CSV table of C-alpha atoms and ligand atoms in Angstrom, one decimal:
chain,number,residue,atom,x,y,z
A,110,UNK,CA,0.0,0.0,0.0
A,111,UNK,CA,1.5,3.8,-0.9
A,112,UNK,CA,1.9,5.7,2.3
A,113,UNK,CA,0.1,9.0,1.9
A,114,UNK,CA,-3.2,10.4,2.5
A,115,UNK,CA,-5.2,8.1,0.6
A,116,UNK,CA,-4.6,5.4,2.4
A,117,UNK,CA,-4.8,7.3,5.5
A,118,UNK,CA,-7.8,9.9,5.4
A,119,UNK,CA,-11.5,9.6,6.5
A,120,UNK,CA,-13.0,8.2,3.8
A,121,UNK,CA,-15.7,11.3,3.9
A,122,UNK,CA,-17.0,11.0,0.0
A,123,UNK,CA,-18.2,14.6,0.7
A,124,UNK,CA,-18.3,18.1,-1.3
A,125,UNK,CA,-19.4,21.3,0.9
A,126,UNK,CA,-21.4,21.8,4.0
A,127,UNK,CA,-23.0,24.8,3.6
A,128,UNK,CA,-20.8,26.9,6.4
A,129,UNK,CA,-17.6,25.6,4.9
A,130,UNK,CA,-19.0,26.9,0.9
A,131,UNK,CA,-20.1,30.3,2.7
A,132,UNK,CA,-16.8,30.7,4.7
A,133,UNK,CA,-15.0,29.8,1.5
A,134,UNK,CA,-17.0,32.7,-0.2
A,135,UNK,CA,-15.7,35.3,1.9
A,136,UNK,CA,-12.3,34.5,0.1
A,137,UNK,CA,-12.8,33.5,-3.0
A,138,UNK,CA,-16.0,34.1,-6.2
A,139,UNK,CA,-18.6,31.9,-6.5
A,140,UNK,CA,-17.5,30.7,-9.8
A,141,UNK,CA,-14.4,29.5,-8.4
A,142,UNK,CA,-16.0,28.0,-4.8
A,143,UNK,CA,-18.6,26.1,-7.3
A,144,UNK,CA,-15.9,25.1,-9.7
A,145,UNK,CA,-14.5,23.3,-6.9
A,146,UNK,CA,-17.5,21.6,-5.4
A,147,UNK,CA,-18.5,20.5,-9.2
A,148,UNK,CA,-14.9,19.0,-9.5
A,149,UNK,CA,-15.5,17.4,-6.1
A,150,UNK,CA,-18.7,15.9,-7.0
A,151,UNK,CA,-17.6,14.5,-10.2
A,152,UNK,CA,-14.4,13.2,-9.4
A,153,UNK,CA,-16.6,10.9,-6.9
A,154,UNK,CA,-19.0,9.9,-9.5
A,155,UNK,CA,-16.0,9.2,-11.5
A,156,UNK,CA,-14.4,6.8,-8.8
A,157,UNK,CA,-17.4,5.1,-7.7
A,158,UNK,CA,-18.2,4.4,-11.6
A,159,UNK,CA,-14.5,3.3,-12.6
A,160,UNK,CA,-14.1,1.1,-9.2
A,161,UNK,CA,-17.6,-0.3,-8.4
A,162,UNK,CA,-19.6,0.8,-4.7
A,163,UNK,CA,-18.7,-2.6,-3.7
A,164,UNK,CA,-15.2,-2.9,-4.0
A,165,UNK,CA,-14.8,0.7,-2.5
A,166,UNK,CA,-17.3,0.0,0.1
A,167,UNK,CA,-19.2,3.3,-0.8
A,168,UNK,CA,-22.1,4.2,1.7
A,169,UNK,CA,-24.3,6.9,0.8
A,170,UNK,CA,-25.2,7.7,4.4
A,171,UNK,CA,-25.2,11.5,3.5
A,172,UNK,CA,-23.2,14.1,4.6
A,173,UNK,CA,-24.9,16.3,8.2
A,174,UNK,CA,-23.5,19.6,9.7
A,175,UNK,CA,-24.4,19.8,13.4
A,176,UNK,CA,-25.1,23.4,15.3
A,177,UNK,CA,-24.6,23.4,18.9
A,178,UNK,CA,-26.6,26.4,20.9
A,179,UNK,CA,-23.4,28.7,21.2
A,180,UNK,CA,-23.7,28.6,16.9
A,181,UNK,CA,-27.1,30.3,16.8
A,182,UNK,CA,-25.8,33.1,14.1
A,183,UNK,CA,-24.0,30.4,11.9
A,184,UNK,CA,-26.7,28.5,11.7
A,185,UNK,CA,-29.3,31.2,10.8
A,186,UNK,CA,-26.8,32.2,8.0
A,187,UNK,CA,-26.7,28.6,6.3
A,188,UNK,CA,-30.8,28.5,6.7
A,189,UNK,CA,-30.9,31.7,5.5
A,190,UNK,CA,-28.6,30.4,2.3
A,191,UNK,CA,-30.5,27.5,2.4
A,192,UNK,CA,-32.4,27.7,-1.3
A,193,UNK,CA,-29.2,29.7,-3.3
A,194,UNK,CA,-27.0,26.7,-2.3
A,195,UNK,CA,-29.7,24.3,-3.2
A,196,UNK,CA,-30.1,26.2,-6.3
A,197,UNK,CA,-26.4,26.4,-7.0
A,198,UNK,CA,-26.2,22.5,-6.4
A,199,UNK,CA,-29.0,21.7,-9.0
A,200,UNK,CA,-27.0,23.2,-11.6
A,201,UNK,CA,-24.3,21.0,-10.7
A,202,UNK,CA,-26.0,17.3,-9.7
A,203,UNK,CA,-29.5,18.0,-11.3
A,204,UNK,CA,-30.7,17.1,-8.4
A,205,UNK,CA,-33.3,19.4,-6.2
A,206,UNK,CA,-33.2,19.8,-2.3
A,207,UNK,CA,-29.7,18.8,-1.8
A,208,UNK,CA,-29.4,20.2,1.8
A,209,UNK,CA,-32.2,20.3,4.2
A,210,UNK,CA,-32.9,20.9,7.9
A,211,UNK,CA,-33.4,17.7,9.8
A,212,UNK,CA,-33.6,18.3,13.5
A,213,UNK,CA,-36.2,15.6,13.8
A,214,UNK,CA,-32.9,13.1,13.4
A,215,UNK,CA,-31.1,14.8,16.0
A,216,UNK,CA,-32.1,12.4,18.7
A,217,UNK,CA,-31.7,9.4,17.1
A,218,UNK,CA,-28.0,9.7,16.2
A,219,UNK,CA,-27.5,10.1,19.7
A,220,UNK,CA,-26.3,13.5,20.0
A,221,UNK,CA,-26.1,15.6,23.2
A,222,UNK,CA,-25.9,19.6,23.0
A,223,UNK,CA,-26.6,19.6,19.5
A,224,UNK,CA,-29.8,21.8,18.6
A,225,UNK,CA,-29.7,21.7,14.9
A,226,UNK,CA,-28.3,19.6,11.7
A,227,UNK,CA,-28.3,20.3,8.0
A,228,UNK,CA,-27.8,17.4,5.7
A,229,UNK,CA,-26.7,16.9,2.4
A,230,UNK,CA,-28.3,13.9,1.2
A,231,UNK,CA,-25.6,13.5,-1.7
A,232,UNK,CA,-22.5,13.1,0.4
A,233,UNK,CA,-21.2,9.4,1.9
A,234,UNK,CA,-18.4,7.9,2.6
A,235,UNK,CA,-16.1,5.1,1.6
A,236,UNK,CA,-13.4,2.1,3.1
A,237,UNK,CA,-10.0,4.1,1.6
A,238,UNK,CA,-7.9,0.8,2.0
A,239,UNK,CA,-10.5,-1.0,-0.3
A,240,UNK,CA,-10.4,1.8,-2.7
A,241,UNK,CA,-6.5,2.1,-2.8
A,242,UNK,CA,-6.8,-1.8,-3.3
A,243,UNK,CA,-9.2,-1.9,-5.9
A,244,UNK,CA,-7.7,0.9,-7.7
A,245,UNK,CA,-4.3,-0.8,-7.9
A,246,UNK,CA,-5.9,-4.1,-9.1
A,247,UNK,CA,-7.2,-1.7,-11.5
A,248,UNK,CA,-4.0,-0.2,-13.1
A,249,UNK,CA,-2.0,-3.3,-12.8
A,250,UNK,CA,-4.2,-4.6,-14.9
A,251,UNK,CA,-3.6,-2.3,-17.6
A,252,UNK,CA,-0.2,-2.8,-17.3
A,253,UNK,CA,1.0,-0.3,-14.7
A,254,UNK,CA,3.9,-1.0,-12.8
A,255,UNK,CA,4.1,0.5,-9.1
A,256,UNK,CA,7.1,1.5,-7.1
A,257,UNK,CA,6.4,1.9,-3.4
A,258,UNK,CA,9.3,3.2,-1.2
A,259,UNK,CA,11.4,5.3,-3.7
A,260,UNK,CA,11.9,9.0,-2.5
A,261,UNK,CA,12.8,11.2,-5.8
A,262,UNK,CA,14.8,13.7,-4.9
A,263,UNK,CA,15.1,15.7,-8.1
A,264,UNK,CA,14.4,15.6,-11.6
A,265,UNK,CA,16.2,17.4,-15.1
A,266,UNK,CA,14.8,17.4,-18.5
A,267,UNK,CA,17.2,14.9,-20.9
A,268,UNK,CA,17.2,14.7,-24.7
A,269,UNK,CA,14.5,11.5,-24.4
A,270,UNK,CA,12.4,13.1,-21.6
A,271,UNK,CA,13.3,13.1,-17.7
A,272,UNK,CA,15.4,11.8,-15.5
A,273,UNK,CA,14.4,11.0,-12.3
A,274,UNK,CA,17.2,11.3,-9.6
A,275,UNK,CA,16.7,8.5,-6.4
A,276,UNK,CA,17.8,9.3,-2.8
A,277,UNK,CA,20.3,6.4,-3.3
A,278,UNK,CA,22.1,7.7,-6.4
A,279,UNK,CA,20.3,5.1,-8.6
A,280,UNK,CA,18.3,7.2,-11.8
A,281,UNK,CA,14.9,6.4,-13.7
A,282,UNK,CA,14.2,8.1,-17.3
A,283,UNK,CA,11.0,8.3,-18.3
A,284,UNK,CA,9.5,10.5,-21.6
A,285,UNK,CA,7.2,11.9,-19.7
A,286,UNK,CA,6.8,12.8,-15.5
A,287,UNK,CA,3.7,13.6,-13.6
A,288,UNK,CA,4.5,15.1,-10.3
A,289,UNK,CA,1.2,14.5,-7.8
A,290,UNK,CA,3.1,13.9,-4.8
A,291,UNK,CA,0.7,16.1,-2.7
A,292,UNK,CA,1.6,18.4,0.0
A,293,UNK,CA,5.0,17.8,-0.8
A,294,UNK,CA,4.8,19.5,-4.3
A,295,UNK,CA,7.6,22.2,-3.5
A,296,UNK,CA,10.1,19.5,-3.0
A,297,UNK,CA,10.3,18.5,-6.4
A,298,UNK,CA,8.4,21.8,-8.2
A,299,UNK,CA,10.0,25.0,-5.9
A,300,UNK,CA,7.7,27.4,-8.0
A,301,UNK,CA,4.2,25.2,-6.8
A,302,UNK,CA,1.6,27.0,-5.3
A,303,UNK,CA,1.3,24.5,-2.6
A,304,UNK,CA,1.2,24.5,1.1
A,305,UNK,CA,0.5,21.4,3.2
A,306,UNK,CA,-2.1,21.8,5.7
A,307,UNK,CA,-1.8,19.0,8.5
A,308,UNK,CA,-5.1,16.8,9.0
A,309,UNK,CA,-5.6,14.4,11.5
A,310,UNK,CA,-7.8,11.0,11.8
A,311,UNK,CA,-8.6,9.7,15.2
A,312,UNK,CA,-9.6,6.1,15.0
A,313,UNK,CA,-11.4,3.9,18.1
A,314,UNK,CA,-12.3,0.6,18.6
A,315,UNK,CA,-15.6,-0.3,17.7
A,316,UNK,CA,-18.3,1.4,19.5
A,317,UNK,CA,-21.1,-1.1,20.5
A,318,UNK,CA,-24.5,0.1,19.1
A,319,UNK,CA,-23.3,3.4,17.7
A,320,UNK,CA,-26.2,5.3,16.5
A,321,UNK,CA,-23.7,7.9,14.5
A,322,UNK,CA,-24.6,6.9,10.6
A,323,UNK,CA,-22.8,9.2,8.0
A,324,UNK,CA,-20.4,12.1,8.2
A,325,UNK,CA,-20.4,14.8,10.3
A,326,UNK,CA,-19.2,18.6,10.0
A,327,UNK,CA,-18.9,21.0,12.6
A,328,UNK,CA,-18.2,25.0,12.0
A,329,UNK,CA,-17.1,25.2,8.7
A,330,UNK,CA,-14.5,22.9,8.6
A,331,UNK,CA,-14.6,18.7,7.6
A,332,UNK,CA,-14.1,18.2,11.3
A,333,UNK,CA,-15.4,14.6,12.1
A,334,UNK,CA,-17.5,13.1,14.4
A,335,UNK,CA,-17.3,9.7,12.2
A,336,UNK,CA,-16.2,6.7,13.7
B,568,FAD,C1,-5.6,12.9,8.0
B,568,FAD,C2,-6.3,13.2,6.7
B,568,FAD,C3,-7.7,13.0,6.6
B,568,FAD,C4,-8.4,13.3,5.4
B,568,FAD,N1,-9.7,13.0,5.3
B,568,FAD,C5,-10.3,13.1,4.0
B,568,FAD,C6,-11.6,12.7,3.9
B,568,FAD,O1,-12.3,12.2,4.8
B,568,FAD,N2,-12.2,12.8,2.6
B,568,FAD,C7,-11.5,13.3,1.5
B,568,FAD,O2,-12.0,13.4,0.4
B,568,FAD,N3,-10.2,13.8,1.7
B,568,FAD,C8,-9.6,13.6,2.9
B,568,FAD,N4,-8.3,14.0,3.1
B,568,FAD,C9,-7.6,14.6,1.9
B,568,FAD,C10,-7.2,13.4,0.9
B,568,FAD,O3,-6.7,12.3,1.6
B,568,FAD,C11,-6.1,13.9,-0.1
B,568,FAD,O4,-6.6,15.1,-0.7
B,568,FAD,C12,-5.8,12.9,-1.1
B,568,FAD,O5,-5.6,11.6,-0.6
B,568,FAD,C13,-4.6,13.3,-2.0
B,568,FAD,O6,-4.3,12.3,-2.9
B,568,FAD,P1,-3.0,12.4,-3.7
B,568,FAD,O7,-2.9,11.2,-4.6
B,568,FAD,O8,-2.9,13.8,-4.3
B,568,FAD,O9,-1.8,12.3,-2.6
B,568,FAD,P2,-1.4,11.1,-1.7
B,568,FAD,O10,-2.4,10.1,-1.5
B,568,FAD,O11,-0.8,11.8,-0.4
B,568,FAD,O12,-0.2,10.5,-2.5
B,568,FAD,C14,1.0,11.2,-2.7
B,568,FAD,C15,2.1,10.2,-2.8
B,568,FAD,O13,3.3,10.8,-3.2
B,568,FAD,C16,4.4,10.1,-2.5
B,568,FAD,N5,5.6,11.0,-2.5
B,568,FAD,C17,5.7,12.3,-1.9
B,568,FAD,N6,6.9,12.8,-2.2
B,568,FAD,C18,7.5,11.9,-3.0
B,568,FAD,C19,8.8,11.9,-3.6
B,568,FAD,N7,9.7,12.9,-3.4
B,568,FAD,N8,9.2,10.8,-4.3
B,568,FAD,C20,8.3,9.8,-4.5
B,568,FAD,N9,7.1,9.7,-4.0
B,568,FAD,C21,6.7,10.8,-3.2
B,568,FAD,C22,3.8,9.9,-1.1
B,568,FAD,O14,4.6,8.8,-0.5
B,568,FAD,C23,2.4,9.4,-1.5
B,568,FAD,O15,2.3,8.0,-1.8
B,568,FAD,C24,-7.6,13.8,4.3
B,568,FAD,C25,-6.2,14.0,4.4
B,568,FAD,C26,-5.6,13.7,5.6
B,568,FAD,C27,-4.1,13.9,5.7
């Protein structure tokens, strides 16, 4: 198995919560915020289509952003956005009420100190280590061979294509290179707009009887009650 975050993540199969879309239009234009969520969205039909729900274990629990009292404000704002998001989404999925208000599930989930919850009914989640699996069953079979545990170091443009220069001296060419190592980008492309941002997964034992379906989102950020 590779060793970076997609092996390692969540598994939320998700594309905005409403207070993480509005935060992230304070910053940036809508076409640029829905650009994103569109390329979100598709890139998860795209999986789920190439790999198959089964082998990636895809659960379409939806997606639910929780409001505790002390987030009154926030919570008025996304109700009060409620209709131009789920207009903005249609355009997108073609699909009508993506996010609605659903309280009435609040006590069934088992939450305490949690007074409202929006839900998108489009997001889920998936296994990640079945998805890496399947996905390298996937490209093996079309003839792709993988290298695990080989740090490039550096790479110059030769007279065939690239070479490729490995921490212990020894050198891959290749005609062409695709760089998508990540949050370490700038290693290998200095100019790369790219800053890591750290993320963290805690993982339990299995609770008995959890009543938590889905993924969950607190203040504007993929913060995660999952388990
Ligand atoms: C803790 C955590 C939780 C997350 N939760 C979610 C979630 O729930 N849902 C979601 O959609 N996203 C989540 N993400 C984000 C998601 O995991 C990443 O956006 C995604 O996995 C990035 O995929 P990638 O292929 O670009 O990079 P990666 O999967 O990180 O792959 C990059 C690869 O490049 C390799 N590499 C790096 N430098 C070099 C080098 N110099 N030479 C050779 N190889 C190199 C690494 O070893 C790695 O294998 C989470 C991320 C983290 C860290």
């Amino acid at each position: 198995m590779p060793y970076g975050a997609s092996t390692r993540n969540a598994g939320f199969a998700c594309f905005g919560s409403i207070s993480e879309l509005l935060d992230d239009l304070t910053r940036e234009s809508e076409q640029e915020a829905f650009s994103r969520v569109e390329k979100r969205y598709r890139g998860l039909l795209k999986l789920r289509q190439k790999l198959g729900d089964i082998n990636i274990q895809y659960e379409g629990l939806g997606g639910f952003e929780v409001f505790t009292p002390s987030d009154s404000l926030l919570f008025q704002e996304c109700t009060n956005a409620l209709n131009f998001f789920n207009d903005s989404l249609y355009k997108i999925t073609g699909e009508v009420n993506t996010y609605s208000v659903v309280d009435d599930k609040i006590s069934s989930m088992g939450f305490a100190g949690i007074n409202h919850m929006i839900s998108n009914r489009l997001e889920g989640q998936i296994d990640t280590g079945k998805m890496m699996y399947s996905l390298i069953e996937r490209v093996k079979a079309a003839g792709v061979v993988i290298l695990n545990g080989i740090t490039i170091e550096s790479f110059v443009n030769s007279d065939n294509g690239v070479v490729l220069r490995e921490s212990s001296d020894f050198n891959f060419e290749a005609k062409k290179l695709l760089v998508c190592n990540n949050g370490f980008a700038k290693q290998l492309l200095p100019n790369a707009e790219v800053t890591p941002a750290r993320a963290q997964v805690m993982v339990t034992s299995p609770i008995p009887e959890l009543k938590l379906k889905g993924c969950f989102h607190y203040e504007k950020v993929i913060t995660t009650l999952e388990m």
